Structure formats: C-alpha cells, structure tokens
Amino acid sequence: MKEQNIKNLPLSVSGKNVWTGIEILSRSDQWILQWSQDQIKELTTAAKYFESLNIPLEEISQDNFPLTKLKPFLNDVLNQLLNGVGFVLLRGIPVHELGMKLAAIIYMGVGVHLGTLRSNNAKGHLLGHVRDQGVQMNKDGGRFYQTNKKLDFHTDSADFVGLLCLQKARHGGESFIASSMALYNEIAKRRPDLVPSLFLPYPTDRRGEVPDGQFPWYDMPIFTWYEDQLSCTYVRQYIEAAQNNFPEAKRLTVDQIAAMDLIDEILAEPGFVLPMAFEPGDIQILHNHQTLHSRNDFENWPEPERQRHLLRLWIAPKEGRPLPEYYGARWGGVTPGDRGGIIVPNTKLSVELDVY
C-alpha cells in the first residue's frame, strides 16, 4: 500500500463521536431507542409482505420491504451513526414471538434501509451467525465470532456492523464498545511520539479468506487521516497472526508494537469503555470507522435452543465517508454503498438461517 503522509496529522479530534463510557452512562439510557408498538407493527407487516413474495432472502430491498412512517426514524438512526456518537441500540423486537425467519427478515429489512448488505465471510453469507461453534482459533480460518472466548477490541470490514440478539448466554457475553476517536486523543496526549506509527501499514491476517490475486494478509494502518476525517481499523490478534504466519509480511517496528500496547492499556482503564448487556430483540449497530467493540467470554445454557445466538449484518451506507484507495485491498473497493465485506473466488451471496 502507498503509505500515508504523516506530516500535519491532527493533534486531536473533536465532535460527538469523541466520548468515554462513563460520559455516555451519565446520560442515563438516552442512547437506547425503544421501538414503539406502531413501529413494530409496520416492521412486521413489511416482513410478512416480503415473506409472501416467496423470493430468496438475499433479494430483500427497500422496494420489497416497504416502510413509510419509519423512514424518518431510520434516517435519524443513520445520522446518529454517521454524524453522532457512532452507535445505537434499538430495543424491543419480539424475536421469540416472531420466530427466527420473520425476525431475520425484519433485521435485514432495517439493514437495507440503512445501506447495502455485505458478505460476512468467504461463503457469501449476508446474515452472519455469531455463536459458539467449537472452533479453535489456532486452526487456519478460525474467527472469534465462532467461539465463546473473549474478543479483544477490534473493528469489522464494513462501514457498519449490526448485531441482533436472539438468545443471550447463561453467563457473560456482554458487549463493550469504545470511541476510537477518544482513544486517538488519549494516545496523542500521553505519547505523541507514537502517533506517526499509528498511520503506518500493519500487516493483518485474512484468516484464509483470500480474494483473487491478493496476499493472505492485507496492509492497513490503525488510523487513517483522509479528507479531514479520522478513521480507525484495528484487529490486534490478526496483526500478530500475520507476523507469526507470514515471514514475508513487513515486520512491525518497536513503536508500532508500543502503540498497540498503549491502545490495550487505555481500553482496559475503568470508565473508558461502555458496557452493554444484550437482551433478546436488541439490535446494536456500530460505525466501525469511529467505534471499537469487544465481547466478554461466556458460558452457554446446556440446551442447544437456549444457547447464545446473535445475527450479524455488515452494512455499507451510500452516505459513507470517503476512504483512500488502500482500503480496497480488504474492502474490495472504496465506493460508498458498494464496499466492505469478504469476497473470494466462487463466493455466492446467500442467506442461511440455520447453517451451523
């Protein structure tokens, strides 16, 4: 990748997307948006209409999942994600009453009214299943959403990531999010000498999901300063995996490693992150460019039907921010509304409701 010009980097950034967890919690629950009964009725009506068409779920669109009264509300959600704090929790979808299929249709319908849906994995699944599948991370292609282990803070490969909770764990599994913009400010305040290293390439393991003509890793800085906007991309586990698995990948500098250590130190400090416990029917949506997320490890219920199960969407809004060309190595392009997700040879987009 063409390295960024590290001259004239911002000393700090400001805006609604700069926050700490303790600041958000002081606002009570204003960041939780409860669906009204009329809104749920409109969503359910749209879902049943789409179901009646008897077409594949991957063909869902704004036209065949029609919403009228909800459009202003969803426009406000989109603005909150792009220009506000960068996250939202939508509460109250009656998933147990609706069942898996209708709940998934509603979730995807909300998604297509925010942007285009992107492939979650090499198989082309537009709807990802986040549940413990007994996968071992030391095996090629293992990804953390397939385990019950704690996830370190990271971003996903799309503008937005959404999670719909179908079932919560017996113990644990709490979500944690943090403002990567506040993180940048804190790094710049404590160790300004490390700031340039944040904008250098960090080779990152693709976990076996390799697009045609690409290396099994991609190079991406942790922070990007482009057209007066700061964006963050970070998955430390996969950065370290690239160092271990691919000797030909560029070696990290001492400062790059120190920068990641400082990131982990700041994110572990009390009050910096926002904890968020999911309830069935909750939809969490995050703006990856300005928000990091993680998850606690968890213990499942013994009954298979009660085990923790989330549905994931990756969404590309057409109103998304401009990105430099080097994002295309991972995102498949940089055109707003048509970028992000994982596409490899023979990928075919689909929706699977029960594949694991």
GROMACS .gro file of C-alpha atoms in nm:
model
  356
    1MET     CA    1   0.000   0.000   0.000
    2LYS     CA    2   0.103   0.360  -0.050
    3GLU     CA    3   0.193   0.492   0.293
    4GLN     CA    4   0.020   0.798   0.430
    5ASN     CA    5   0.184   1.135   0.455
    6ILE     CA    6   0.247   1.156   0.828
    7LYS     CA    7   0.305   1.529   0.824
    8ASN     CA    8   0.029   1.756   0.955
    9LEU     CA    9  -0.150   1.483   1.145
   10PRO     CA   10  -0.420   1.610   1.382
   11LEU     CA   11  -0.312   1.674   1.741
   12SER     CA   12  -0.664   1.580   1.847
   13VAL     CA   13  -1.013   1.541   1.705
   14SER     CA   14  -1.344   1.669   1.838
   15GLY     CA   15  -1.712   1.603   1.790
   16LYS     CA   16  -1.999   1.389   1.917
   17ASN     CA   17  -1.803   1.073   1.829
   18VAL     CA   18  -1.541   1.157   2.096
   19TRP     CA   19  -1.672   1.009   2.421
   20THR     CA   20  -1.592   0.777   2.709
   21GLY     CA   21  -1.815   0.510   2.855
   22ILE     CA   22  -1.861   0.697   3.181
   23GLU     CA   23  -1.977   1.005   2.987
   24ILE     CA   24  -2.233   0.802   2.793
   25LEU     CA   25  -2.363   0.634   3.109
   26SER     CA   26  -2.412   0.975   3.271
   27ARG     CA   27  -2.677   1.042   3.005
   28SER     CA   28  -2.893   0.765   3.152
   29ASP     CA   29  -3.037   0.547   2.875
   30GLN     CA   30  -3.076   0.813   2.605
   31TRP     CA   31  -2.864   0.601   2.373
   32ILE     CA   32  -3.120   0.317   2.389
   33LEU     CA   33  -3.405   0.360   2.140
   34GLN     CA   34  -3.718   0.157   2.217
   35TRP     CA   35  -3.932   0.053   1.923
   36SER     CA   36  -4.293   0.165   1.966
   37GLN     CA   37  -4.579  -0.077   1.911
   38ASP     CA   38  -4.674   0.109   1.592
   39GLN     CA   39  -4.317   0.076   1.464
   40ILE     CA   40  -4.309  -0.297   1.540
   41LYS     CA   41  -4.642  -0.334   1.360
   42GLU     CA   42  -4.504  -0.161   1.049
   43LEU     CA   43  -4.189  -0.376   1.057
   44THR     CA   44  -4.392  -0.695   1.100
   45THR     CA   45  -4.628  -0.601   0.817
   46ALA     CA   46  -4.333  -0.536   0.586
   47ALA     CA   47  -4.174  -0.868   0.686
   48LYS     CA   48  -4.490  -1.065   0.619
   49TYR     CA   49  -4.529  -0.892   0.283
   50PHE     CA   50  -4.172  -0.986   0.187
   51GLU     CA   51  -4.231  -1.345   0.304
   52SER     CA   52  -4.544  -1.364   0.090
   53LEU     CA   53  -4.337  -1.292  -0.223
   54ASN     CA   54  -4.160  -1.626  -0.176
   55ILE     CA   55  -3.826  -1.495  -0.304
   56PRO     CA   56  -3.478  -1.564  -0.161
   57LEU     CA   57  -3.388  -1.362   0.148
   58GLU     CA   58  -3.076  -1.226  -0.024
   59GLU     CA   59  -3.306  -1.036  -0.263
   60ILE     CA   60  -3.454  -0.819   0.012
   61SER     CA   61  -3.461  -0.449  -0.077
   62GLN     CA   62  -3.628  -0.122   0.015
   63ASP     CA   63  -3.887  -0.190  -0.254
   64ASN     CA   64  -3.995  -0.534  -0.131
   65PHE     CA   65  -3.959  -0.442   0.238
   66PRO     CA   66  -4.158  -0.117   0.222
   67LEU     CA   67  -4.151   0.129   0.510
   68THR     CA   68  -4.322   0.469   0.513
   69LYS     CA   69  -4.377   0.603   0.865
   70LEU     CA   70  -4.045   0.457   0.983
   71LYS     CA   71  -3.830   0.628   0.720
   72PRO     CA   72  -3.772   0.950   0.922
   73PHE     CA   73  -3.682   0.743   1.229
   74LEU     CA   74  -3.431   0.534   1.036
   75ASN     CA   75  -3.286   0.849   0.879
   76ASP     CA   76  -3.227   0.975   1.234
   77VAL     CA   77  -3.056   0.644   1.319
   78LEU     CA   78  -2.835   0.679   1.010
   79ASN     CA   79  -2.741   1.033   1.112
   80GLN     CA   80  -2.661   0.917   1.465
   81LEU     CA   81  -2.427   0.655   1.324
   82LEU     CA   82  -2.253   0.874   1.069
   83ASN     CA   83  -2.252   1.212   1.244
   84GLY     CA   84  -2.336   1.143   1.607
   85VAL     CA   85  -2.183   0.918   1.872
   86GLY     CA   86  -2.138   0.638   1.615
   87PHE     CA   87  -2.358   0.370   1.772
   88VAL     CA   88  -2.718   0.292   1.856
   89LEU     CA   89  -2.909   0.022   2.045
   90LEU     CA   90  -3.259  -0.048   1.912
   91ARG     CA   91  -3.462  -0.239   2.168
   92GLY     CA   92  -3.783  -0.437   2.161
   93ILE     CA   93  -3.813  -0.663   1.854
   94PRO     CA   94  -4.025  -0.958   1.984
   95VAL     CA   95  -3.794  -1.223   1.843
   96HIS     CA   96  -3.941  -1.513   2.040
   97GLU     CA   97  -4.293  -1.435   1.922
   98LEU     CA   98  -4.189  -1.381   1.562
   99GLY     CA   99  -3.957  -1.677   1.523
  100MET     CA  100  -3.621  -1.687   1.350
  101LYS     CA  101  -3.733  -1.622   0.992
  102LEU     CA  102  -3.955  -1.318   1.050
  103ALA     CA  103  -3.708  -1.170   1.299
  104ALA     CA  104  -3.428  -1.211   1.044
  105ILE     CA  105  -3.640  -1.052   0.769
  106ILE     CA  106  -3.715  -0.752   0.993
  107TYR     CA  107  -3.349  -0.719   1.082
  108MET     CA  108  -3.235  -0.738   0.721
  109GLY     CA  109  -3.515  -0.501   0.621
  110VAL     CA  110  -3.388  -0.242   0.866
  111GLY     CA  111  -3.040  -0.303   0.726
  112VAL     CA  112  -3.134  -0.239   0.362
  113HIS     CA  113  -3.298   0.088   0.462
  114LEU     CA  114  -2.960   0.198   0.603
  115GLY     CA  115  -2.739   0.072   0.318
  116THR     CA  116  -2.642  -0.235   0.117
  117LEU     CA  117  -2.573  -0.567   0.287
  118ARG     CA  118  -2.222  -0.710   0.255
  119SER     CA  119  -2.083  -1.063   0.272
  120ASN     CA  120  -1.981  -1.170   0.625
  121ASN     CA  121  -1.748  -1.449   0.516
  122ALA     CA  122  -1.595  -1.635   0.223
  123LYS     CA  123  -1.917  -1.834   0.178
  124GLY     CA  124  -2.102  -1.514   0.093
  125HIS     CA  125  -2.340  -1.514   0.388
  126LEU     CA  126  -2.515  -1.177   0.414
  127LEU     CA  127  -2.653  -1.280   0.753
  128GLY     CA  128  -2.381  -1.396   0.989
  129HIS     CA  129  -2.440  -1.629   1.284
  130VAL     CA  130  -2.244  -1.532   1.596
  131ARG     CA  131  -2.245  -1.837   1.819
  132ASP     CA  132  -2.005  -2.086   1.973
  133GLN     CA  133  -1.927  -2.347   1.708
  134GLY     CA  134  -1.636  -2.503   1.897
  135VAL     CA  135  -1.382  -2.357   1.653
  136GLN     CA  136  -1.018  -2.346   1.764
  137MET     CA  137  -0.851  -2.013   1.687
  138ASN     CA  138  -0.515  -2.177   1.618
  139LYS     CA  139  -0.661  -2.355   1.317
  140ASP     CA  140  -0.647  -2.187   0.979
  141GLY     CA  141  -0.953  -1.975   0.916
  142GLY     CA  142  -1.080  -1.973   1.277
  143ARG     CA  143  -1.258  -1.649   1.364
  144PHE     CA  144  -1.355  -1.523   1.707
  145TYR     CA  145  -1.728  -1.500   1.642
  146GLN     CA  146  -1.726  -1.881   1.612
  147THR     CA  147  -1.608  -1.928   1.973
  148ASN     CA  148  -1.720  -1.848   2.328
  149LYS     CA  149  -1.393  -1.672   2.405
  150LYS     CA  150  -1.342  -1.311   2.499
  151LEU     CA  151  -1.285  -1.086   2.199
  152ASP     CA  152  -1.030  -0.809   2.220
  153PHE     CA  153  -1.128  -0.468   2.084
  154HIS     CA  154  -1.145  -0.457   1.707
  155THR     CA  155  -1.327  -0.324   1.402
  156ASP     CA  156  -1.502  -0.519   1.125
  157SER     CA  157  -1.453  -0.495   0.749
  158ALA     CA  158  -1.753  -0.278   0.666
  159ASP     CA  159  -1.879   0.072   0.745
  160PHE     CA  160  -2.146  -0.054   0.986
  161VAL     CA  161  -2.175  -0.375   1.185
  162GLY     CA  162  -2.510  -0.478   1.330
  163LEU     CA  163  -2.592  -0.747   1.586
  164LEU     CA  164  -2.941  -0.880   1.661
  165CYS     CA  165  -2.968  -1.080   1.982
  166LEU     CA  166  -3.185  -1.391   1.951
  167GLN     CA  167  -3.064  -1.564   2.269
  168LYS     CA  168  -2.828  -1.446   2.540
  169ALA     CA  169  -2.578  -1.662   2.725
  170ARG     CA  170  -2.628  -1.819   3.065
  171HIS     CA  171  -2.338  -1.611   3.196
  172GLY     CA  172  -2.123  -1.346   3.032
  173GLY     CA  173  -2.115  -1.241   2.668
  174GLU     CA  174  -2.154  -0.869   2.746
  175SER     CA  175  -2.068  -0.627   2.468
  176PHE     CA  176  -1.814  -0.347   2.518
  177ILE     CA  177  -1.767  -0.052   2.284
  178ALA     CA  178  -1.527   0.241   2.281
  179SER     CA  179  -1.474   0.558   2.081
  180SER     CA  180  -1.163   0.515   1.869
  181MET     CA  181  -1.164   0.894   1.832
  182ALA     CA  182  -1.130   0.940   2.210
  183LEU     CA  183  -0.865   0.667   2.202
  184TYR     CA  184  -0.663   0.861   1.945
  185ASN     CA  185  -0.681   1.178   2.155
  186GLU     CA  186  -0.560   0.988   2.461
  187ILE     CA  187  -0.265   0.836   2.274
  188ALA     CA  188  -0.169   1.176   2.135
  189LYS     CA  189  -0.183   1.326   2.483
  190ARG     CA  190   0.021   1.054   2.654
  191ARG     CA  191   0.267   0.952   2.382
  192PRO     CA  192   0.273   1.199   2.093
  193ASP     CA  193   0.594   1.030   1.975
  194LEU     CA  194   0.393   0.716   1.892
  195VAL     CA  195   0.130   0.892   1.681
  196PRO     CA  196   0.317   0.859   1.346
  197SER     CA  197   0.343   0.481   1.395
  198LEU     CA  198  -0.037   0.455   1.407
  199PHE     CA  199  -0.052   0.567   1.042
  200LEU     CA  200   0.197   0.309   0.910
  201PRO     CA  201   0.089  -0.021   0.747
  202TYR     CA  202   0.013  -0.311   0.985
  203PRO     CA  203   0.003  -0.647   0.801
  204THR     CA  204  -0.318  -0.826   0.904
  205ASP     CA  205  -0.404  -1.195   0.857
  206ARG     CA  206  -0.704  -1.264   0.631
  207ARG     CA  207  -0.776  -1.592   0.817
  208GLY     CA  208  -0.774  -1.789   0.494
  209GLU     CA  209  -1.034  -1.566   0.323
  210VAL     CA  210  -0.814  -1.451   0.036
  211PRO     CA  211  -0.957  -1.256  -0.263
  212ASP     CA  212  -0.831  -1.341  -0.608
  213GLY     CA  213  -0.482  -1.204  -0.671
  214GLN     CA  214  -0.423  -1.092  -0.311
  215PHE     CA  215  -0.176  -1.198  -0.042
  216PRO     CA  216  -0.305  -1.399   0.259
  217TRP     CA  217  -0.267  -1.077   0.458
  218TYR     CA  218  -0.350  -0.714   0.386
  219ASP     CA  219  -0.166  -0.398   0.492
  220MET     CA  220  -0.372  -0.142   0.683
  221PRO     CA  221  -0.282   0.139   0.923
  222ILE     CA  222  -0.462   0.155   1.256
  223PHE     CA  223  -0.558   0.516   1.188
  224THR     CA  224  -0.621   0.692   0.858
  225TRP     CA  225  -0.642   1.069   0.812
  226TYR     CA  226  -0.821   1.132   0.483
  227GLU     CA  227  -1.016   1.434   0.363
  228ASP     CA  228  -1.013   1.582   0.713
  229GLN     CA  229  -1.166   1.273   0.874
  230LEU     CA  230  -1.003   1.024   1.109
  231SER     CA  231  -1.087   0.654   1.065
  232CYS     CA  232  -0.975   0.351   1.264
  233THR     CA  233  -0.914  -0.012   1.162
  234TYR     CA  234  -0.781  -0.249   1.427
  235VAL     CA  235  -0.766  -0.624   1.495
  236ARG     CA  236  -0.456  -0.691   1.704
  237GLN     CA  237  -0.496  -1.070   1.709
  238TYR     CA  238  -0.487  -1.083   1.329
  239ILE     CA  239  -0.199  -0.835   1.311
  240GLU     CA  240   0.004  -1.062   1.537
  241ALA     CA  241  -0.109  -1.369   1.340
  242ALA     CA  242   0.033  -1.214   1.022
  243GLN     CA  243   0.368  -1.163   1.196
  244ASN     CA  244   0.369  -1.526   1.308
  245ASN     CA  245   0.231  -1.689   0.993
  246PHE     CA  246   0.386  -1.489   0.709
  247PRO     CA  247   0.761  -1.420   0.732
  248GLU     CA  248   0.741  -1.224   0.408
  249ALA     CA  249   0.496  -0.971   0.560
  250LYS     CA  250   0.653  -0.645   0.671
  251ARG     CA  251   0.790  -0.662   1.028
  252LEU     CA  252   0.637  -0.428   1.283
  253THR     CA  253   0.857  -0.162   1.435
  254VAL     CA  254   0.921  -0.119   1.806
  255ASP     CA  255   0.698   0.190   1.802
  256GLN     CA  256   0.414   0.005   1.628
  257ILE     CA  257   0.417  -0.263   1.897
  258ALA     CA  258   0.437   0.002   2.171
  259ALA     CA  259   0.138   0.180   2.015
  260MET     CA  260  -0.072  -0.139   2.029
  261ASP     CA  261   0.034  -0.195   2.389
  262LEU     CA  262  -0.079   0.156   2.476
  263ILE     CA  263  -0.411   0.103   2.297
  264ASP     CA  264  -0.475  -0.207   2.506
  265GLU     CA  265  -0.373  -0.024   2.824
  266ILE     CA  266  -0.612   0.266   2.763
  267LEU     CA  267  -0.903   0.040   2.668
  268ALA     CA  268  -0.857  -0.155   2.993
  269GLU     CA  269  -0.886   0.155   3.213
  270PRO     CA  270  -1.205   0.198   3.419
  271GLY     CA  271  -1.461   0.429   3.265
  272PHE     CA  272  -1.316   0.444   2.915
  273VAL     CA  273  -1.539   0.182   2.750
  274LEU     CA  274  -1.916   0.144   2.752
  275PRO     CA  275  -2.053  -0.194   2.867
  276MET     CA  276  -2.372  -0.310   2.703
  277ALA     CA  277  -2.566  -0.622   2.803
  278PHE     CA  278  -2.787  -0.755   2.523
  279GLU     CA  279  -3.146  -0.866   2.570
  280PRO     CA  280  -3.328  -1.080   2.312
  281GLY     CA  281  -3.461  -0.845   2.045
  282ASP     CA  282  -3.184  -0.585   2.083
  283ILE     CA  283  -3.018  -0.455   1.767
  284GLN     CA  284  -2.680  -0.291   1.817
  285ILE     CA  285  -2.537  -0.101   1.520
  286LEU     CA  286  -2.186   0.049   1.523
  287HIS     CA  287  -1.992   0.274   1.288
  288ASN     CA  288  -1.665   0.087   1.250
  289HIS     CA  289  -1.460   0.389   1.144
  290GLN     CA  290  -1.505   0.557   1.481
  291THR     CA  291  -1.603   0.278   1.721
  292LEU     CA  292  -1.418  -0.028   1.855
  293HIS     CA  293  -1.605  -0.325   2.000
  294SER     CA  294  -1.533  -0.636   2.202
  295ARG     CA  295  -1.715  -0.909   2.391
  296ASN     CA  296  -1.673  -1.089   2.720
  297ASP     CA  297  -1.630  -1.465   2.722
  298PHE     CA  298  -1.945  -1.656   2.806
  299GLU     CA  299  -2.095  -1.979   2.936
  300ASN     CA  300  -2.384  -2.126   2.743
  301TRP     CA  301  -2.700  -2.296   2.860
  302PRO     CA  302  -2.684  -2.676   2.815
  303GLU     CA  303  -2.992  -2.680   2.589
  304PRO     CA  304  -2.894  -2.609   2.225
  305GLU     CA  305  -3.203  -2.397   2.163
  306ARG     CA  306  -3.114  -2.165   2.454
  307GLN     CA  307  -2.751  -2.107   2.360
  308ARG     CA  308  -2.622  -1.757   2.287
  309HIS     CA  309  -2.704  -1.662   1.930
  310LEU     CA  310  -2.665  -1.329   1.754
  311LEU     CA  311  -2.724  -1.243   1.389
  312ARG     CA  312  -2.470  -1.012   1.225
  313LEU     CA  313  -2.505  -0.771   0.935
  314TRP     CA  314  -2.234  -0.576   0.760
  315ILE     CA  315  -2.382  -0.264   0.600
  316ALA     CA  316  -2.246  -0.011   0.350
  317PRO     CA  317  -2.441   0.319   0.353
  318LYS     CA  318  -2.429   0.522   0.033
  319GLU     CA  319  -2.370   0.827   0.255
  320GLY     CA  320  -2.047   0.672   0.392
  321ARG     CA  321  -1.730   0.876   0.431
  322PRO     CA  322  -1.460   0.891   0.163
  323LEU     CA  323  -1.180   0.637   0.204
  324PRO     CA  324  -0.836   0.611   0.041
  325GLU     CA  325  -0.768   0.353  -0.227
  326TYR     CA  326  -0.569   0.120   0.000
  327TYR     CA  327  -0.891   0.021   0.177
  328GLY     CA  328  -0.980  -0.164  -0.141
  329ALA     CA  329  -0.728  -0.439  -0.060
  330ARG     CA  330  -0.957  -0.554   0.220
  331TRP     CA  331  -1.289  -0.394   0.132
  332GLY     CA  332  -1.298  -0.480  -0.239
  333GLY     CA  333  -1.339  -0.112  -0.329
  334VAL     CA  334  -1.395   0.229  -0.174
  335THR     CA  335  -1.721   0.345  -0.337
  336PRO     CA  336  -1.973   0.438  -0.064
  337GLY     CA  337  -2.259   0.190  -0.064
  338ASP     CA  338  -2.056  -0.066  -0.258
  339ARG     CA  339  -1.763  -0.158  -0.036
  340GLY     CA  340  -1.676  -0.384   0.252
  341GLY     CA  341  -1.742  -0.749   0.317
  342ILE     CA  342  -1.546  -1.056   0.210
  343ILE     CA  343  -1.547  -1.176  -0.149
  344VAL     CA  344  -1.317  -1.457  -0.264
  345PRO     CA  345  -1.324  -1.679  -0.576
  346ASN     CA  346  -1.654  -1.871  -0.604
  347THR     CA  347  -1.828  -1.662  -0.337
  348LYS     CA  348  -2.203  -1.661  -0.394
  349LEU     CA  349  -2.418  -1.426  -0.189
  350SER     CA  350  -2.683  -1.605   0.015
  351VAL     CA  351  -2.876  -1.603   0.339
  352GLU     CA  352  -2.872  -1.915   0.555
  353LEU     CA  353  -3.099  -1.924   0.859
  354ASP     CA  354  -2.961  -2.247   1.004
  355VAL     CA  355  -2.619  -2.340   0.873
  356TYR     CA  356  -2.427  -2.440   1.186
   0.00000   0.00000   0.00000
